[in-house]
Amino acid sequence: MRSPAAILDRLDERKLGFLFVVPALVLMAIVAGYPVLSAVWMSLHRYNVKVPDDYAFIGLDNYVRILASDTWWTATFTTIGFTVLSVSIEFALGLTMALVMNKGFGSATGAIRVAVLVPWATITIVTALAWKWIFTPTFTFDLFRSIMGIFAEESCMLCGKWTSIFAMVFADTWKTAPFIALLLLAGLQSIDSEMYEAADVDGASARTKFFRITLPALKPAILVAVLFRSLDSMRMFDLGYVMTGGQNDTATVSMVSYDFLIKKLDMGVGSAMSVLVFLMVLAVAVLFVKVLGATPEGMEKKPSRRERRLSGQAATMEMAH
Amino acid sequence: MGRERDDARSGYRDARIRAFAILLVLVFAALLAAGCGSSADDADANGVPVLGFMTWRDQTGFDEEKFAKCAKESGGKYRIEAIPMGPSVDAAREQLTRRLAAGDDSIDMINLDVIWTAEFSDAGWILDLSERMGPIADQYVPAALESTRYKDKYWAVPAGTNAALMYYRTDLVDHAPETYEELAEMAKAAQAKQPGIAGFVFQGNSYEGGMVDALEFMGSANAKVLSDDGTKATLDDGDGATYALSWLQSIMDDKVSPKVVTTFMEEDARLAFQKGDAVFMRNWPYAWALMNQDKASKVKGKFDIAPLPGFKDRSSASVLGGQNLGISSSTKHPELAWEAMMCLTGEDIQREKAVKKGEMPTLKRLYSDPQMAKDVPFIDVLAKGLETGVNRPTTPYYNDVTIVIYKAYNDVLNGRLTPEEAVKEMQHGVQAALDGKAEI
């Protein structure tokens, strides 16, 4: 008889490692895999909870109906428009904030970094409600009303499609630019100062240093930050739900799916929409990961830095002995 | 020597990690066990049946007190436990439909919004109460009673009703308008005297409240959404719908109503009116007490109320809001639930609710009651509103129908659709919804 321990001993490391990961994989299959598959399965059926008897397999009919509808395409373009606008503005602002914070503010540095995160830590529904009121001319501050008057008739920002989207982008930027800033700040701080020193010796301008050192070294952090924000924006729901409720064609794809799944209880069409949203998000993720994989410069530096740090540690330890 | 100390410390740490791991496993197991929903127990520790009552969250303590009162009066036959829902009609319905569709038997009684009757009865989620309601039906206000009926059966007990009112500023106009046409003229005159003020505020947002306003405007011009049997869309019969929407378009064009009204819900309208920013407001009775009590109110004693106007030479329609109590099909205590519902909708409680919560009674006799007239000064105005009160379309596809209508209504206000286009879109969309082919 062999004891279980003996069996484990006989496995090579790769198999043993796999064995240890199995529970996690099972858990992921239950909480992530099952719902996705079940949504795909439901999307192939005619199924409304209100009319439970009328349940039938209809193949890709739901998808055909969705892709032939104006509502869906309007929502798709709204979502893409919102994502592109909000992520690019947030990135530009976030990068600026990170560069400023990287300079440090003496003893206030820690406090400023925490303060900057406050908007990000506030619950979206709450901030959305506050922004909705700020953008409503009846209830807002006089100054803000005058500013809004430049963009919208009767200062009513939430009365038109693009002014509404602009308002949502504004609220979203206020909330998430600090998040990007902190991610990029972490990236900035891991850039080796020796590179800047070397550039100084070579007489490089600030501009050259930024484009030749800072940006390339920051690329992995930038990609991660932009990927996260893009995925979040594509799935945006709460902000729009509170600020516009989807009027003036400002509904995003998530809001349209919600209308069908939760309001109309149409599980078939609703699931098909969820699957489409899933595919859209997946496509963006794959695109980014490919781009990530296509930039070896960013990836190469990491191990070399770590090696340098390790060798540095070894050196200090030797000295201590 | 140092090594020994290290070993002792790491042993201590191992024990702590193990204890933590065990704790984690226990918590996880407990979560799994509890995972199937926190269902209210069928009976409490003393064996008294517990009735789960799905109702609006009430922070005033009023409901809790009444639950205890009814339980006591029953001689301890049951106990009522609130399962809070909300906060909006839409959110409450979403929460309810999920639990009812799953056959949740912790729910015995449901506080039904008047628009849910058809959908919930058709889905088999609430019990047919015809036998019990039949003998007592004539005690109730007809319009409120009507909202509990579907397919010639009674599905609930009318618990509270509501009709919208026209609020007007007594310092800016000298009487309430009889017609919407007159309202627009009066508003323009008042606006000329006081530039910057809004003439008329109401609920223009695309949501259930906007649906109610849309139905009132269109109903006042004699348009009906559905045929009596609920199978045909009838909005393009006659010119009623186009007439009402054209009037709305004209008040937007003439700036009688500001553009921002297209984003307004009930509270937005009330706050604007209370700031002194509007001459007329369409709102529910709840605003009356708030605007007289709220410290920030600038219109205290400067406004009055009237029944909603109608369109000239057409009619007047006031869409009813309100609550009915129904019994969930998955209940284990239908008898007790009925008893509890009779207590909760009894005369005393209805009277107190009208005074304290602004929820109007459904029992006819309370409207001619002298004490009520004293406690609720606007009850006679409200009674008139109830006379012209109409219910929202009764169909299991109500939710698809309402989305079509409030979107088109909001689009007219925003200038995205002409009245004619909007009527066409509503007619088409409603018919598709009734045929079970709601468009995407």
CSV table of N, CA, C and O in Angstrom, one decimal, chain B residues 51 108-109 127 129 132 327-328 331-341:
chain,number,residue,atom,x,y,z
B,51,LEU,N,-46.4,35.8,8.6
B,51,LEU,CA,-46.8,36.2,7.3
B,51,LEU,C,-45.7,37.2,6.7
B,51,LEU,O,-45.5,38.2,7.2
B,108,ASP,N,-46.0,35.9,1.6
B,108,ASP,CA,-47.4,35.6,1.7
B,108,ASP,C,-48.3,36.7,1.1
B,108,ASP,O,-49.2,36.4,0.4
B,109,MET,N,-48.0,37.9,1.5
B,109,MET,CA,-48.8,39.1,1.0
B,109,MET,C,-47.9,40.0,0.2
B,109,MET,O,-46.7,40.1,0.5
B,127,LEU,N,-53.1,35.0,-6.0
B,127,LEU,CA,-54.3,34.2,-6.0
B,127,LEU,C,-55.5,35.0,-6.4
B,127,LEU,O,-55.7,36.2,-6.2
B,129,LEU,N,-59.0,36.3,-5.8
B,129,LEU,CA,-59.7,36.6,-4.6
B,129,LEU,C,-61.2,36.8,-4.8
B,129,LEU,O,-61.9,37.4,-4.0
B,132,ARG,N,-63.9,36.0,-2.2
B,132,ARG,CA,-63.9,36.8,-1.0
B,132,ARG,C,-64.2,38.3,-1.2
B,132,ARG,O,-64.9,38.9,-0.4
B,327,ILE,N,-52.4,38.2,-2.5
B,327,ILE,CA,-51.8,37.1,-1.8
B,327,ILE,C,-51.0,36.3,-2.8
B,327,ILE,O,-51.4,36.0,-3.9
B,328,SER,N,-49.7,36.0,-2.4
B,328,SER,CA,-48.8,35.2,-3.3
B,328,SER,C,-49.3,33.8,-3.5
B,328,SER,O,-49.8,33.2,-2.5
B,331,THR,N,-48.0,31.0,-1.1
B,331,THR,CA,-48.2,31.1,0.4
B,331,THR,C,-48.7,29.8,0.9
B,331,THR,O,-49.3,29.0,0.3
B,332,LYS,N,-48.4,29.6,2.2
B,332,LYS,CA,-48.9,28.4,2.9
B,332,LYS,C,-50.0,28.8,3.8
B,332,LYS,O,-50.6,28.0,4.5
B,333,HIS,N,-50.3,30.1,3.9
B,333,HIS,CA,-51.4,30.6,4.8
B,333,HIS,C,-52.3,31.5,4.2
B,333,HIS,O,-52.5,32.7,4.6
B,334,PRO,N,-53.1,31.1,3.1
B,334,PRO,CA,-54.0,32.0,2.4
B,334,PRO,C,-55.0,32.6,3.4
B,334,PRO,O,-55.4,33.8,3.2
B,335,GLU,N,-55.6,31.8,4.3
B,335,GLU,CA,-56.7,32.2,5.2
B,335,GLU,C,-56.2,33.4,6.1
B,335,GLU,O,-56.8,34.4,6.2
B,336,LEU,N,-55.0,33.1,6.7
B,336,LEU,CA,-54.5,34.1,7.6
B,336,LEU,C,-54.1,35.4,6.9
B,336,LEU,O,-54.3,36.5,7.3
B,337,ALA,N,-53.6,35.2,5.6
B,337,ALA,CA,-53.2,36.4,4.9
B,337,ALA,C,-54.4,37.2,4.6
B,337,ALA,O,-54.3,38.5,4.7
B,338,TRP,N,-55.5,36.6,4.2
B,338,TRP,CA,-56.7,37.4,3.9
B,338,TRP,C,-57.1,38.1,5.2
B,338,TRP,O,-57.5,39.3,5.1
B,339,GLU,N,-57.1,37.5,6.3
B,339,GLU,CA,-57.5,38.1,7.6
B,339,GLU,C,-56.6,39.3,7.8
B,339,GLU,O,-57.1,40.4,8.2
B,340,ALA,N,-55.3,39.1,7.7
B,340,ALA,CA,-54.4,40.2,7.9
B,340,ALA,C,-54.6,41.4,7.0
B,340,ALA,O,-54.6,42.6,7.3
B,341,MET,N,-54.9,41.1,5.7
B,341,MET,CA,-55.2,42.1,4.7
B,341,MET,C,-56.4,42.9,5.0
B,341,MET,O,-56.5,44.1,4.8
